[in-house]
PDB file of C-alpha atoms in Angstrom:
ATOM      1  CA  PRO I1270       5.669   3.719  16.152  1.00 59.00           C
ATOM      2  CA  ILE I1271       5.594  -0.157  16.266  1.00 66.00           C
ATOM      3  CA  TYR I1272       3.741  -0.219  19.712  1.00 67.00           C
ATOM      4  CA  VAL I1273       0.813   1.650  17.995  1.00 78.00           C
ATOM      5  CA  ILE I1274       0.560  -0.336  14.700  1.00 85.00           C
ATOM      6  CA  CYS I1275       0.973  -3.733  16.580  1.00 87.00           C
ATOM      7  CA  SER I1276      -1.553  -2.950  19.434  1.00 81.00           C
ATOM      8  CA  ASP I1277      -4.757  -4.937  19.371  1.00 74.00           C
ATOM      9  CA  SER I1278      -6.748  -1.597  19.223  1.00 71.00           C
ATOM     10  CA  PHE I1279      -5.046  -0.427  16.223  1.00 69.00           C
ATOM     11  CA  ARG I1280      -7.388  -0.073  13.187  1.00 64.00           C
ATOM     12  CA  THR I1281      -6.593   1.612   9.914  1.00 56.00           C
ATOM     13  CA  GLY I1282     -10.261   2.294   9.136  1.00 58.00           C
ATOM     14  CA  LYS I1283     -10.393   5.756  10.639  1.00 58.00           C
ATOM     15  CA  TYR I1284      -7.193   6.804   8.730  1.00 57.00           C
ATOM     16  CA  ARG I1285      -7.801   4.947   5.481  1.00 62.00           C
ATOM     17  CA  ASP I1286     -10.540   6.992   3.998  1.00 71.00           C
ATOM     18  CA  VAL I1287      -8.743   9.198   1.381  1.00 84.00           C
ATOM     19  CA  PRO I1288     -10.953  11.977   0.640  1.00 86.00           C
ATOM     20  CA  GLU I1289     -12.172  12.497  -3.032  1.00 87.00           C
ATOM     21  CA  SER I1290     -10.427  15.905  -3.313  1.00 90.00           C
ATOM     22  CA  LEU I1291      -7.006  14.219  -2.439  1.00 92.00           C
ATOM     23  CA  LYS I1292      -7.692  11.227  -4.801  1.00 89.00           C
ATOM     24  CA  ASP I1293      -8.257  13.719  -7.562  1.00 88.00           C
ATOM     25  CA  LYS I1294      -4.779  15.342  -6.809  1.00 92.00           C
ATOM     26  CA  VAL I1295      -3.128  12.064  -6.874  1.00 92.00           C
ATOM     27  CA  TYR I1296      -4.739  11.187 -10.190  1.00 88.00           C
ATOM     28  CA  ALA I1297      -3.625  14.711 -11.437  1.00 89.00           C
ATOM     29  CA  GLU I1298       0.019  14.023 -10.148  1.00 90.00           C
ATOM     30  CA  TYR I1299       0.011  10.891 -12.363  1.00 88.00           C
ATOM     31  CA  LYS I1300      -1.513  12.841 -15.290  1.00 85.00           C
ATOM     32  CA  MET I1301      -4.604  10.454 -15.215  1.00 82.00           C
ATOM     33  CA  LYS I1302      -8.294  11.096 -15.106  1.00 70.00           C
ATOM     34  CA  ASN I1303     -10.112   8.828 -12.653  1.00 58.00           C
ATOM     35  CA  HIS I1304      -9.849   5.212 -13.844  1.00 61.00           C
ATOM     36  CA  GLU I1305      -8.197   5.709 -17.319  1.00 66.00           C
ATOM     37  CA  GLY I1306      -5.369   3.875 -18.836  1.00 67.00           C
ATOM     38  CA  TYR I1307      -4.226   0.860 -16.555  1.00 69.00           C
ATOM     39  CA  CYS I1308      -7.073   1.841 -14.167  1.00 74.00           C
ATOM     40  CA  SER I1309      -9.837   1.093 -16.801  1.00 71.00           C
ATOM     41  CA  GLY I1310     -10.294  -2.604 -15.996  1.00 68.00           C
ATOM     42  CA  GLU I1311     -13.341  -3.941 -14.486  1.00 74.00           C
ATOM     43  CA  GLU I1312     -12.232  -3.196 -10.950  1.00 77.00           C
ATOM     44  CA  GLY I1313     -10.467  -0.046 -11.628  1.00 78.00           C
ATOM     45  CA  CYS I1314      -7.803   1.371  -9.319  1.00 85.00           C
ATOM     46  CA  GLU I1315      -7.654   2.384  -5.799  1.00 87.00           C
ATOM     47  CA  ILE I1316      -5.488   5.270  -4.410  1.00 90.00           C
ATOM     48  CA  ASP I1317      -3.042   3.167  -2.483  1.00 92.00           C
ATOM     49  CA  HIS I1318      -0.379   4.011   0.073  1.00 94.00           C
ATOM     50  CA  ILE I1319       3.368   3.376  -1.000  1.00 96.00           C
ATOM     51  CA  ILE I1320       4.031   2.649   2.630  1.00 96.00           C
ATOM     52  CA  SER I1321       0.711   1.100   4.025  1.00 91.00           C
ATOM     53  CA  LEU I1322      -1.092   2.507   7.058  1.00 88.00           C
ATOM     54  CA  TYR I1323      -0.277  -1.017   8.564  1.00 86.00           C
ATOM     55  CA  LEU I1324       3.446  -0.204   8.370  1.00 93.00           C
ATOM     56  CA  GLY I1325       3.172   3.409   9.630  1.00 91.00           C
ATOM     57  CA  GLY I1326       2.471   5.221   6.494  1.00 91.00           C
ATOM     58  CA  SER I1327       0.165   8.156   6.097  1.00 90.00           C
ATOM     59  CA  ASN I1328      -2.329   9.877   3.796  1.00 90.00           C
ATOM     60  CA  ASP I1329       0.408  12.311   2.623  1.00 94.00           C
ATOM     61  CA  ILE I1330       0.070  12.879  -1.141  1.00 95.00           C
ATOM     62  CA  LYS I1331       3.666  11.818  -1.527  1.00 96.00           C
ATOM     63  CA  ASN I1332       2.656   8.465   0.021  1.00 96.00           C
ATOM     64  CA  LEU I1333      -0.145   7.782  -2.369  1.00 96.00           C
ATOM     65  CA  PHE I1334      -0.532   6.560  -5.982  1.00 94.00           C
ATOM     66  CA  PRO I1335      -3.061   4.926  -8.232  1.00 92.00           C
ATOM     67  CA  GLN I1336      -2.900   1.175  -8.042  1.00 91.00           C
ATOM     68  CA  SER I1337      -4.774  -1.107 -10.453  1.00 89.00           C
ATOM     69  CA  PHE I1338      -6.766  -4.037  -9.180  1.00 90.00           C
ATOM     70  CA  SER I1339      -6.656  -5.940 -12.442  1.00 87.00           C
ATOM     71  CA  THR I1340      -3.057  -5.695 -13.948  1.00 87.00           C
ATOM     72  CA  GLN I1341      -1.382  -9.071 -14.014  1.00 90.00           C
ATOM     73  CA  PRO I1342       0.549 -10.472 -12.418  1.00 93.00           C
ATOM     74  CA  TYR I1343       0.912  -7.697  -9.939  1.00 94.00           C
ATOM     75  CA  ASN I1344      -1.798  -5.534  -8.717  1.00 93.00           C
ATOM     76  CA  ALA I1345      -3.581  -3.960  -5.593  1.00 93.00           C
ATOM     77  CA  HIS I1346      -4.555  -7.375  -4.339  1.00 94.00           C
ATOM     78  CA  LYS I1347      -1.023  -8.663  -4.351  1.00 96.00           C
ATOM     79  CA  LYS I1348       0.236  -5.536  -2.692  1.00 96.00           C
ATOM     80  CA  ASP I1349      -2.423  -5.863   0.011  1.00 94.00           C
ATOM     81  CA  ALA I1350      -1.161  -9.385   0.729  1.00 96.00           C
ATOM     82  CA  LEU I1351       2.395  -8.077   1.157  1.00 97.00           C
ATOM     83  CA  GLU I1352       1.274  -5.302   3.429  1.00 95.00           C
ATOM     84  CA  VAL I1353      -0.472  -7.913   5.699  1.00 93.00           C
ATOM     85  CA  ARG I1354       2.557 -10.137   5.671  1.00 96.00           C
ATOM     86  CA  LEU I1355       5.113  -7.479   6.339  1.00 97.00           C
ATOM     87  CA  HIS I1356       2.756  -6.182   9.306  1.00 94.00           C
ATOM     88  CA  LYS I1357       2.824  -9.688  10.901  1.00 94.00           C
ATOM     89  CA  MET I1358       6.568  -9.824  10.427  1.00 96.00           C
ATOM     90  CA  VAL I1359       7.107  -6.528  12.196  1.00 95.00           C
ATOM     91  CA  CYS I1360       4.852  -7.305  14.957  1.00 93.00           C
ATOM     92  CA  SER I1361       6.432 -10.566  15.551  1.00 95.00           C
ATOM     93  CA  GLY I1362       9.975  -9.193  15.445  1.00 95.00           C
ATOM     94  CA  GLU I1363      11.021 -10.983  12.228  1.00 96.00           C
ATOM     95  CA  ILE I1364      11.767  -7.674  10.611  1.00 96.00           C
ATOM     96  CA  SER I1365      12.180  -4.005  11.809  1.00 96.00           C
ATOM     97  CA  LEU I1366       9.720  -1.472  10.952  1.00 95.00           C
ATOM     98  CA  LYS I1367      12.256   0.582   9.248  1.00 96.00           C
ATOM     99  CA  GLU I1368      13.295  -2.325   7.021  1.00 97.00           C
ATOM    100  CA  ALA I1369       9.634  -3.219   6.131  1.00 97.00           C
ATOM    101  CA  GLN I1370       9.078   0.437   5.090  1.00 97.00           C
ATOM    102  CA  LYS I1371      12.178   0.365   3.055  1.00 98.00           C
ATOM    103  CA  GLU I1372      11.290  -2.943   1.258  1.00 97.00           C
ATOM    104  CA  ILE I1373       7.743  -1.890   0.366  1.00 98.00           C
ATOM    105  CA  SER I1374       8.762   1.687  -0.668  1.00 97.00           C
ATOM    106  CA  THR I1375      11.846   0.772  -2.728  1.00 97.00           C
ATOM    107  CA  ASP I1376      10.328  -2.160  -4.796  1.00 97.00           C
ATOM    108  CA  TRP I1377       7.154  -3.732  -3.505  1.00 97.00           C
ATOM    109  CA  ILE I1378       7.000  -6.391  -6.258  1.00 97.00           C
ATOM    110  CA  LYS I1379      10.519  -7.547  -5.372  1.00 97.00           C
ATOM    111  CA  ALA I1380       9.499  -7.551  -1.661  1.00 98.00           C
ATOM    112  CA  TYR I1381       6.157  -9.536  -2.695  1.00 98.00           C
ATOM    113  CA  GLU I1382       8.350 -12.159  -4.344  1.00 97.00           C
ATOM    114  CA  LYS I1383      10.760 -12.276  -1.241  1.00 96.00           C
ATOM    115  CA  TYR I1384       8.078 -12.465   1.457  1.00 97.00           C
ATOM    116  CA  VAL I1385       4.898 -13.688   0.097  1.00 96.00           C
ATOM    117  CA  ASN I1386       5.521 -15.665  -3.105  1.00 88.00           C
ATOM    118  CA  LYS I1387       8.381 -17.614  -1.858  1.00 71.00           C
TER     119      LYS I1387
END
């Protein structure tokens, strides 16, 4: 709920840690071994949230995917910037939580261009 994610005491750190066993399952779902393919760059990948914890997402395997830090022009760093921007917009009332979740889960690159890289 919005009052939880927008509270001063909300911290994703205690939820953010995705156990290694779950990370392995995510890589297997994507038919990847850890850090192969587009994850083989210098920074590799993170197991990222489709709907970020900042936006009410969870560590459910259906909400996780391998996200490269080094692919260009879009990567985990850019998605992180979008997550922060949408969180601020939700908490200031500029966009509803439901709309932010839809935007980031439908096409995060399009949402990045719309809200961050405008």
